[in-house]
Structures are given as structure tokens and as C-alpha cells.
């Protein structure tokens, strides 16, 4: 029986005794984990880290001899719920062991009925509180940390590491103590870009997990063994061909770079508003906000924009609209609150991005999307004051140019010239942007003519994009499956960073970064989504303080730290 998945292939000579065909570098990594050594598997995205972990698990359980071992299981931790199913299926195929999934909302399996449990750290920690006999650390000989760079600060991975350390301190002198082996998987070791901070982060991970070795696999070694995905990805930075902006966008009047302090974003906006120094587009948007508030008899001194919690602006208007719907009869007030919600959300997009033209483009298209696609707005427009509707129409026509989004269309069409198939991932920072950009792409006649459709994708375990954008887990799954289906017209996935970490999109041949890249981890993982040979990696924006060259240097630095690794003293809980 031959099964193919991810970047590798496996051949099983019998259902119960699989013989996995590993690349030489993968076999080397598995051998390094022998004798219960704690290692970090540092490989590029797509190079088969999950397969290495699966083989280490298989070897661990192949050596079971005592009947007392029946209750033992390997713990495979993933940082996001969306990865639970994907990784469990991959491990099950490679090992043919009994693999179960566990996350919030799922029932725990019966004791002794599984060999591997794939879980998020939060779900596993919560489960151990009530099922310590079954899920206690005495039953765990092996823990895999997928995306191990999360073992930092207050991340749940760090809590897991602390629990393991406490177990070690309590149990290590007992005659039957079983040390817990740790395997970390990652393409990068730190989010930091400063050399000193990178080294501090990396050392802390090594010490926290008691790492014995970080086997170094060079690029040349990878290529010699047949791994080429990502090696031929061409990175293009479009800043060499800058977007031409209309002077009315006041690009030079947005918040200066040296004044952009995230914790001051609201206060700075209010100050600029009072001093009348906001950009012209924001003045026009504020004109619509004030007009709508006036229609609702909301005094400017009681406006929601004075609330420093920007997410509460739209929530307030959304709740008010719902209340007036229940009362029935006052359709105009309900309609005005629906409009106000979307105006508030558009304003929030711009304020959070320091009034830059790209954010205003997203905000304007957000209003277009909500007016066209939202059922509440479709019902409400006829009840709005005609002069307000007219002013809104003038505003949308005035700012209908979308040079930043049109550049994405251009990139997609350019890729189509060199390939018969397209599989593109467009990365954005905000959930709302994912919906807006996907909507915009689906309206372009050039893409419609090429039978190319787009879908948004982001996490469903945290707050929604806005109160009126419904994006459930089932919808997210449906969109991802459509994107992965080669017979579907959905060839573009507009995603937040949830698609960067560990998500298997093996057919992707172009990655477009619509927003700035903040970390070297994001840069490497995003680029790694483009798995096919001769893939394209297009960068639309760079942070002034974190250029692509800077991120590449950080990538090289972390490779050097792995190559020069020496086991540090193990960190204790007291530290």
C-alpha cells in the first residue's frame, strides 16, 4: 500500500508494521532523537517535520514490551485548533497507530484506547485538571511541540513546559520514573529581529525544554536529498514600482512613522481630530459619521469614537440596531444604526493603520461590500434619509480608486501567463481585510473571465472581523476545502497569519504579502506556503525598520545558532 501526503511518501509492507521511506536527512534527524534525546527539528516549511516527528513516535511505540505500557501515549501539541485534525491525520497515516484528536468541545477518549493524542495546549491543560489519572505526565513518555518557537513568555506552550518541569522535580528520584522526551518542530526559533534578543529567545527555549541537540541540516544537504520546495521561490519586492496615489489621499499627512505608538493610537486620533490635522479622506469619513450621529440625536460629546476601545464602536451600533428591530416600527432608526455600525468599523480600520492610504482603500471597499452584501443594509437603505444616501454615494464614488488591491489582481494575472494552474495565497494582517480583499477580487471582470474566484480565511476561535460579518468554523472549513480542490474555481485564498503556521497547502505556487511583514518567522513561514517549483513570493510592503534583507539576515542568524548549538544548563522553575 502506498500513501502520499505532504512532502514525502511512505510504503507499508503490512497494515500493522509500516516501513516508512524517509529522505536521508529525515532519517538522520530521527536517529538523533535516539537514546531519549531532546532535540529540535529545524527545517524549512514543507521539508517534512511532521513526518520526522511521526517516525520518532513510531519508533518509540515499536519498542513497547510491558503490559503496563498500554496506558502510555505520545502528546503532539499544536498552537492552533485548525491544525489538530490535519496533524492527527498525517501522524495516523505515517504510523498506523491509534491517534485521537482533542480540543475544546470534543469528548476525551477512553483510557488505553489511543497511542497518540493531538491537542492544543489549552485543551490538554484543561483536560488534565479533571482526568489526571489518564492524562497525567506519568503516562506521557514523549511530547512533540509543533511550532516550538511559541515556548516564550505567556504562551500556553510555556505553561506546558512548566508542568513538565514540576513533574520532573517531583518524580525523578522514584525508581519507576520515566523521563519525558521532548521534540520541537519549527522553521524558525524566534520572532525577534534584534541579534541580542534572538539569542536570548533561542537560549531560553533550549533551557526551558532541556534541549540536548539541534541537528543542523544545510540547504545543500536538503537539495542533495531531494527537497527543492521553497528553494526556487523567487521573491519580488514591488516597492521598486510604487503605487501612484491621488493627491487627495494626503499620503504625506498620515501619522508620522516615529509617532506610531500602538498604545497611543486612540489618543493620537482624537488629538488630530481636535486639531483638524487628520487626512482629507478621514475628514470626509468623519463627516458621514457625524451626519449619521446627528440623525440619531447623538451629541458629539457622547459619540462612541471617544471610547478608547475601538472595537466597541461598531458593537454599540450593532446592539442598538438589534434593539430597534425588536421594537418594530421605527425602521429609520434601525437603518441609521446599521449604517453607523459600518461607518464606525470603516473608521476603525483607518485609525488603527495611522490613516495610511492603503487602509483607507480597505475601509472604503468595506463600506461597498457591506452595502452590497449585508442583508440588514439591503433592507435599511430605503429607510435612510435621501440626502444622507446621496452624500454616501458621492463619498464612495470619490474614493473608488483601489491601486493597492488592483496590484494583487495584476500579480495574479501575471502568474497566469507563466503557468497553466494557479494556487495563490494572499496574506493580510486583519480579518476584515481578508473579507474585503476577497470580495474585491471576486468583482474584477479580468479574474471572472479567467474563472478565478477567491475566499477569505482566518481564525474562528477569536473575535469576529465585525459584528455583521459571520464567519463560522464550518464556513472556514468549506472555503479551505474549496481552495484545496483542484477542480474548484477558488484559486485564491486571502488569509491572515493563521495560514502561515503548519497549514498544508501543497499546491500553492504564489504567495502575495499585501501587508507589511512583522517578523522573520512570518516571512519564512509565509514564503514556505509556496511549495511548487518556480513559485512566486511577492512582497507589497516592508516595514521601514524590518526590511526583507533584515529578515533574511535574521533567518541566517538563527541557522548559525543551530549549527553552533551547545547544550545549556537546564532552566528550573525557580528561574
XYZ file of C-alpha atoms in Angstrom:
575
model
C 0.000 0.000 0.000
C 1.445 3.406 -0.921
C 0.221 6.639 0.621
C 1.388 10.101 -0.415
C 0.996 13.214 1.693
C 2.825 16.460 2.466
C 6.327 16.363 1.021
C 7.101 12.669 1.374
C 5.925 9.141 0.534
C 5.526 6.055 2.700
C 5.248 2.382 1.807
C 3.703 -0.044 4.299
C 4.531 -3.706 3.810
C 1.758 -4.684 6.219
C -1.042 -2.749 7.915
C 0.459 -3.235 11.382
C 4.188 -2.911 10.557
C 4.736 0.141 8.383
C 8.049 0.657 6.614
C 8.445 4.379 6.102
C 10.657 5.617 3.309
C 12.496 8.619 4.683
C 14.800 11.017 2.981
C 18.333 10.719 4.305
C 18.207 13.968 6.283
C 14.907 12.887 7.884
C 16.378 9.542 8.891
C 19.362 11.366 10.343
C 17.068 13.571 12.452
C 15.128 10.548 13.712
C 18.396 8.838 14.670
C 19.482 11.963 16.555
C 16.387 11.580 18.755
C 17.532 8.115 19.848
C 18.508 7.350 23.446
C 15.679 9.621 24.615
C 17.477 12.792 23.500
C 15.563 16.078 23.446
C 16.027 17.685 20.041
C 14.646 20.491 17.922
C 13.905 19.643 14.307
C 14.763 22.864 12.464
C 13.686 22.500 8.835
C 12.168 24.782 6.161
C 8.418 24.781 5.731
C 7.420 21.748 3.672
C 10.580 19.725 4.381
C 8.680 17.056 6.320
C 8.973 17.994 10.016
C 5.692 16.225 10.813
C 6.965 13.067 9.145
C 10.130 13.175 11.274
C 8.011 13.506 14.414
C 5.718 10.694 13.283
C 8.670 8.351 12.738
C 10.096 9.228 16.170
C 6.683 8.380 17.667
C 6.520 5.119 15.723
C 9.956 4.046 16.925
C 9.046 4.950 20.494
C 5.946 2.763 20.500
C 7.516 -0.022 18.488
C 9.763 -0.718 21.478
C 6.889 -1.204 23.952
C 7.247 -4.554 25.729
C 5.498 -4.344 29.097
C 1.699 -4.695 29.503
C 1.968 -1.652 31.770
C 2.836 0.383 28.687
C -0.737 0.116 27.371
C -1.745 3.374 29.036
C 1.228 5.333 27.675
C 0.688 7.845 24.892
C 2.609 10.474 22.943
C 1.380 14.044 23.215
C 1.535 16.047 19.974
C 0.836 19.731 20.675
C -0.232 22.241 18.020
C -0.623 26.011 18.559
C -3.976 26.354 16.774
C -7.214 24.366 16.711
C -7.224 24.337 12.905
C -4.094 22.145 12.955
C -5.460 19.407 15.240
C -7.215 17.428 12.525
C -4.545 17.992 9.883
C -1.679 16.749 12.062
C -3.618 13.838 13.544
C -4.459 12.557 10.055
C -0.829 12.871 8.964
C 0.503 11.002 12.013
C -2.124 8.270 11.659
C -1.148 7.689 8.018
C 2.567 7.540 8.759
C 2.466 5.419 11.900
C -0.829 3.487 11.691
C -1.017 3.941 15.462
C -4.224 4.842 17.296
C -4.313 8.628 17.012
C -7.053 10.762 18.567
C -7.831 14.464 18.363
C -8.605 16.612 21.359
C -9.677 20.232 21.518
C -12.384 22.196 23.205
C -15.824 20.694 22.627
C -14.624 17.138 21.985
C -15.076 14.226 24.379
C -11.970 12.586 25.796
C -11.220 9.076 24.524
C -11.309 6.049 26.817
C -8.147 5.212 28.717
C -5.905 2.733 26.902
C -7.619 3.187 23.534
C -5.061 5.524 21.968
C -1.321 5.810 21.405
C -1.127 9.457 20.341
C -3.241 12.444 21.282
C -3.051 15.594 19.144
C -4.227 18.622 21.068
C -3.894 22.333 21.626
C -2.022 23.150 24.862
C -5.025 24.956 26.338
C -7.331 21.967 25.801
C -4.809 19.476 27.162
C -4.104 21.522 30.301
C -7.833 21.900 30.966
C -8.390 18.155 30.476
C -5.606 17.182 32.893
C -7.381 19.085 35.662
C -10.255 16.565 35.615
C -8.554 13.486 34.204
C -5.130 13.481 35.833
C -5.120 9.675 36.225
C -5.455 9.133 32.482
C -3.656 12.229 31.172
C -1.070 12.629 33.918
C 2.563 13.125 32.926
C 3.448 9.625 34.180
C 1.634 8.318 31.098
C 3.498 10.580 28.656
C 6.926 9.360 27.508
C 7.099 11.758 24.554
C 5.908 15.321 23.861
C 6.062 16.994 20.451
C 5.885 20.795 20.347
C 4.774 21.769 16.830
C 5.943 25.346 16.075
C 8.177 25.216 19.145
C 9.147 28.899 18.841
C 5.959 29.600 20.814
C 7.671 28.420 24.017
C 8.053 32.040 25.056
C 6.565 34.433 27.602
C 2.922 33.679 28.474
C 2.088 31.296 25.636
C 0.317 28.079 26.759
C 3.328 26.117 25.461
C 5.310 27.702 28.272
C 2.686 26.534 30.793
C 3.028 23.001 29.433
C 6.806 23.213 29.849
C 6.357 24.377 33.455
C 4.043 21.437 34.236
C 6.595 19.035 32.773
C 9.370 20.577 34.861
C 7.317 20.258 38.042
C 6.637 16.620 37.192
C 10.359 16.047 36.742
C 11.175 17.684 40.099
C 8.566 15.567 41.899
C 9.223 12.244 40.236
C 12.838 11.997 39.122
C 14.008 10.182 42.267
C 11.319 7.496 42.058
C 12.622 4.106 40.880
C 9.985 3.829 38.130
C 10.423 7.400 36.875
C 10.198 7.731 33.098
C 11.871 10.869 31.697
C 9.711 12.729 29.187
C 11.381 13.108 25.834
C 10.831 16.451 24.064
C 10.848 17.034 20.312
C 10.414 20.560 18.956
C 9.396 21.292 15.363
C 9.912 24.648 13.697
C 11.227 26.535 10.683
C 12.433 29.422 12.876
C 13.378 29.769 16.545
C 12.422 33.347 17.406
C 10.124 36.202 16.403
C 12.768 38.773 17.327
C 14.875 40.674 14.798
C 17.478 42.213 17.095
C 20.503 39.885 17.293
C 20.802 40.047 21.083
C 17.082 39.374 21.578
C 17.167 36.493 19.100
C 19.987 34.854 21.046
C 18.140 35.403 24.346
C 14.955 33.831 22.968
C 16.750 30.846 21.486
C 18.711 30.179 24.689
C 15.506 30.343 26.742
C 13.787 27.756 24.520
C 16.800 25.454 24.781
C 16.944 25.782 28.562
C 13.209 25.609 29.190
C 12.838 22.340 27.269
C 16.195 20.866 28.240
C 17.267 20.519 24.628
C 20.251 18.212 24.071
C 20.805 18.873 20.405
C 19.655 20.901 17.385
C 20.852 18.825 14.419
C 21.905 21.179 11.637
C 20.771 20.358 8.100
C 22.263 22.675 5.479
C 20.438 23.881 2.366
C 22.898 21.915 0.281
C 22.075 18.760 2.255
C 18.348 19.306 1.722
C 18.769 19.750 -2.020
C 21.100 16.761 -2.301
C 18.430 14.619 -0.634
C 15.706 15.774 -2.996
C 14.000 18.620 -1.147
C 13.552 21.568 -3.506
C 10.270 23.152 -2.384
C 10.918 26.753 -1.491
C 14.466 26.646 -2.829
C 13.400 28.030 -6.203
C 10.887 30.562 -4.870
C 11.523 33.936 -6.427
C 10.958 36.841 -4.034
C 9.873 40.080 -5.684
C 9.501 43.393 -3.859
C 7.046 45.658 -5.656
C 8.258 48.816 -3.918
C 10.545 49.232 -6.902
C 7.335 50.005 -8.819
C 5.474 52.281 -6.362
C 1.707 52.785 -6.425
C 0.645 56.141 -7.834
C -1.646 57.860 -5.336
C -4.152 60.633 -5.935
C -3.025 63.827 -4.135
C -6.361 63.960 -2.289
C -5.264 60.895 -0.290
C -2.931 63.194 1.703
C -0.347 60.413 1.949
C 2.181 62.830 3.449
C -0.224 63.832 6.230
C -0.872 60.457 7.836
C 0.659 59.819 11.269
C 4.490 60.072 11.007
C 6.400 56.802 11.434
C 8.243 57.919 14.564
C 4.960 58.802 16.291
C 3.186 55.482 15.723
C 2.857 54.032 19.214
C 0.139 51.322 19.288
C -0.901 52.134 22.869
C -1.468 55.777 21.833
C -3.447 55.117 18.655
C -6.802 56.334 20.009
C -5.444 59.342 21.877
C -3.461 60.466 18.859
C -6.524 60.179 16.610
C -8.672 62.280 18.964
C -5.911 64.890 19.226
C -5.534 65.075 15.452
C -9.310 65.331 15.128
C -9.468 68.267 17.556
C -6.543 69.992 15.851
C -8.073 69.366 12.417
C -4.861 67.680 11.240
C -6.381 64.351 10.112
C -6.061 63.488 6.435
C -8.644 64.690 3.940
C -10.181 61.211 3.436
C -10.648 60.836 7.198
C -12.309 64.249 7.338
C -14.760 63.095 4.677
C -15.434 59.835 6.526
C -15.916 61.712 9.798
C -18.406 63.975 8.006
C -20.561 60.907 7.274
C -20.153 59.634 10.844
C -21.229 62.960 12.325
C -24.166 63.294 9.931
C -25.439 59.827 10.863
C -24.934 60.502 14.568
C -26.839 63.780 14.204
C -29.763 61.931 12.602
C -29.746 59.701 15.703
C -29.525 62.689 18.071
C -26.124 61.578 19.333
C -24.220 64.526 20.760
C -20.569 64.707 19.578
C -19.532 64.737 23.245
C -21.252 61.369 23.677
C -20.021 59.806 20.453
C -18.619 56.301 20.608
C -15.415 57.462 18.955
C -14.422 58.926 22.329
C -14.234 55.356 23.669
C -10.563 54.210 23.578
C -11.731 50.611 22.920
C -12.108 50.906 19.173
C -13.785 47.507 18.814
C -16.667 48.753 20.950
C -17.678 51.409 18.407
C -19.284 49.012 15.948
C -20.543 46.742 18.734
C -22.514 49.632 20.257
C -24.240 50.492 16.959
C -24.880 46.819 16.172
C -26.631 46.292 19.521
C -28.671 49.452 19.109
C -29.879 48.326 15.675
C -30.882 44.957 17.157
C -32.897 46.662 19.901
C -34.804 48.814 17.436
C -35.503 45.780 15.282
C -37.180 44.114 18.259
C -39.312 47.181 18.902
C -40.531 47.112 15.304
C -41.942 50.150 13.567
C -39.013 52.584 13.817
C -37.303 51.372 10.663
C -35.342 54.578 10.087
C -33.598 54.475 13.480
C -32.712 50.828 12.953
C -31.402 51.653 9.454
C -29.298 54.549 10.750
C -27.677 52.366 13.393
C -26.874 49.724 10.767
C -25.143 52.396 8.688
C -23.411 53.854 11.739
C -22.013 50.433 12.631
C -20.315 50.130 9.248
C -19.085 53.726 9.291
C -17.581 53.139 12.722
C -15.902 49.949 11.521
C -14.506 51.710 8.442
C -13.158 54.470 10.671
C -11.596 51.885 12.995
C -9.722 50.324 10.058
C -8.205 53.686 9.173
C -7.392 54.782 12.730
C -5.646 51.516 13.596
C -3.461 51.895 10.489
C -2.482 55.515 11.179
C -4.594 56.893 8.309
C -2.354 55.453 5.566
C -3.880 55.360 2.041
C -3.926 51.530 1.818
C -6.040 51.298 4.984
C -8.451 53.918 3.679
C -8.776 51.915 0.461
C -9.718 48.855 2.542
C -12.148 50.933 4.621
C -13.902 52.328 1.542
C -14.259 48.914 -0.067
C -15.505 47.587 3.274
C -18.403 50.046 3.067
C -19.095 48.998 -0.518
C -19.059 45.321 0.494
C -21.395 45.812 3.436
C -23.875 47.910 1.461
C -23.976 45.366 -1.371
C -23.806 42.062 0.525
C -25.218 42.661 4.007
C -28.914 41.777 4.226
C -29.539 44.293 7.010
C -28.159 47.120 4.871
C -30.089 45.938 1.837
C -33.260 46.275 3.889
C -32.150 49.540 5.538
C -31.150 51.727 2.596
C -34.733 52.550 1.635
C -35.370 53.919 5.148
C -32.324 56.189 5.285
C -32.658 59.960 4.665
C -32.193 60.588 0.942
C -29.670 63.384 1.438
C -27.504 61.092 3.605
C -27.701 58.311 0.999
C -26.712 60.824 -1.673
C -23.728 62.001 0.381
C -22.637 58.402 0.963
C -22.816 57.721 -2.787
C -20.674 60.792 -3.519
C -18.114 59.634 -0.935
C -17.841 56.136 -2.395
C -17.528 57.458 -5.939
C -14.866 59.959 -4.872
C -12.695 57.228 -3.336
C -13.430 54.364 -5.717
C -9.811 54.003 -6.863
C -8.103 50.888 -5.475
C -4.488 50.872 -6.685
C -3.243 48.612 -3.875
C -5.880 45.944 -4.407
C -5.576 46.233 -8.166
C -1.907 45.371 -7.792
C -2.954 41.992 -6.367
C -5.093 41.449 -9.466
C -2.072 42.337 -11.597
C 0.127 39.832 -9.742
C -2.409 37.042 -10.199
C -2.812 37.731 -13.912
C 0.972 37.901 -14.291
C 1.322 34.466 -12.705
C -1.314 33.075 -15.069
C 0.917 33.978 -18.010
C 3.586 31.541 -16.846
C 1.515 28.640 -15.507
C -1.483 26.592 -16.553
C -2.656 26.299 -12.945
C -2.937 28.900 -10.222
C -2.971 28.384 -6.464
C -2.398 31.697 -4.696
C -2.326 32.646 -1.018
C -2.611 36.356 -0.249
C -1.567 37.198 3.297
C -3.124 40.146 5.145
C -2.887 41.317 8.750
C -6.515 41.924 9.711
C -9.555 39.642 9.437
C -11.639 42.444 7.961
C -9.067 42.950 5.214
C -9.323 39.257 4.312
C -13.053 39.633 3.655
C -12.738 42.963 1.838
C -9.887 41.962 -0.453
C -11.529 38.638 -1.288
C -14.762 40.472 -2.121
C -12.872 42.945 -4.311
C -11.091 40.185 -6.235
C -14.396 38.428 -6.897
C -15.766 41.588 -8.524
C -12.916 42.010 -11.017
C -14.045 41.133 -14.536
C -10.467 40.133 -15.501
C -10.469 37.371 -12.870
C -14.043 36.365 -13.627
C -13.065 35.923 -17.290
C -10.210 33.653 -16.182
C -12.663 31.703 -13.973
C -10.739 32.593 -10.821
C -12.575 33.008 -7.557
C -11.372 33.989 -4.076
C -12.338 33.206 -0.479
C -11.297 34.726 2.873
C -9.749 32.614 5.620
C -8.919 33.388 9.247
C -9.258 32.072 12.780
C -12.747 31.482 14.177
C -11.658 30.978 17.804
C -11.163 34.699 18.483
C -13.318 37.782 17.891
C -15.060 38.056 14.522
C -13.945 40.617 11.947
C -17.002 42.753 12.743
C -20.354 42.059 14.373
C -22.075 41.834 10.990
C -19.558 39.549 9.287
C -20.417 35.967 10.132
C -17.554 33.550 9.616
C -18.049 30.235 11.358
C -15.780 27.229 11.715
C -17.845 25.297 9.165
C -17.597 28.160 6.643
C -13.823 28.358 7.168
C -13.532 24.611 6.575
C -15.699 24.830 3.458
C -13.600 27.647 1.982
C -10.315 25.856 2.704
C -11.600 22.647 1.096
C -12.727 24.580 -1.977
C -9.300 26.143 -2.251
C -7.596 22.760 -1.982
C -9.922 21.194 -4.589
C -8.131 21.319 -7.938
C -11.485 21.194 -9.747
C -12.812 24.260 -7.921
C -12.643 27.793 -9.314
C -11.466 29.024 -5.907
C -7.822 29.602 -6.770
C -7.087 32.435 -4.329
C -7.169 32.298 -0.535
C -6.937 35.644 1.258
C -5.733 34.685 4.716
C -4.394 36.079 7.967
C -1.321 34.550 9.621
C -3.416 31.546 10.721
C -2.467 30.042 7.338
C 1.239 30.650 7.894
C 1.850 28.107 10.640
C 1.765 24.450 9.744
C -1.170 24.552 7.344
C -0.623 22.159 4.461
C -1.316 23.868 1.128
C 0.982 21.774 -1.017
C -0.346 23.026 -4.364
C 0.356 26.734 -3.702
C 2.570 28.331 -6.340
C 2.308 32.010 -5.468
C 2.311 33.883 -2.149
C 1.459 37.588 -2.064
C 2.085 39.713 1.025
C -0.481 42.531 0.886
C 0.537 43.990 4.256
C 3.885 44.516 5.934
C 5.710 41.507 7.384
C 6.427 41.959 11.074
C 8.699 39.041 11.958
C 11.252 36.700 10.415
C 9.021 33.780 11.466
C 6.165 35.218 9.430
C 8.487 35.861 6.476
C 9.881 32.313 6.417
C 6.598 30.532 7.078
C 4.643 32.645 4.604
C 7.238 32.106 1.886
C 7.162 28.396 2.676
C 3.477 28.150 1.739
C 4.623 28.336 -1.912
C 5.567 24.677 -2.317
C 5.724 24.221 -6.070
C 8.862 24.672 -8.145
C 9.277 28.126 -9.670
C 6.789 29.620 -7.240
C 6.448 33.361 -6.741
C 6.738 35.255 -3.461
C 5.571 38.837 -3.950
C 6.113 41.476 -1.251
C 3.889 44.547 -1.477
C 5.076 46.338 1.643
C 8.036 46.378 4.020
C 8.304 47.817 7.481
C 10.909 50.586 7.392
C 12.622 49.061 10.428
C 12.297 45.449 9.202
C 13.198 45.226 5.556
C 13.222 41.899 3.730
C 17.024 41.979 3.751
C 16.887 42.394 7.523
C 14.530 39.420 7.900
C 16.778 37.296 5.689
C 19.726 38.159 7.940
C 17.738 37.039 10.978
C 16.954 33.778 9.196
C 20.677 33.211 8.603
C 21.497 34.120 12.203
C 19.105 31.510 13.569
C 20.582 28.881 11.250
C 24.028 29.760 12.619
C 22.802 29.447 16.218
C 21.502 25.968 15.419
C 24.774 24.983 13.746
C 26.804 26.237 16.733
C 24.465 24.767 19.359
C 25.838 23.641 22.715
C 23.519 22.206 25.404
C 22.934 24.955 28.019
C 22.268 24.367 31.740
C 18.647 23.325 32.149
C 16.304 26.035 33.427
C 14.493 25.274 36.677
C 11.070 26.553 37.655
C 12.736 28.958 40.124
C 14.221 30.836 37.189
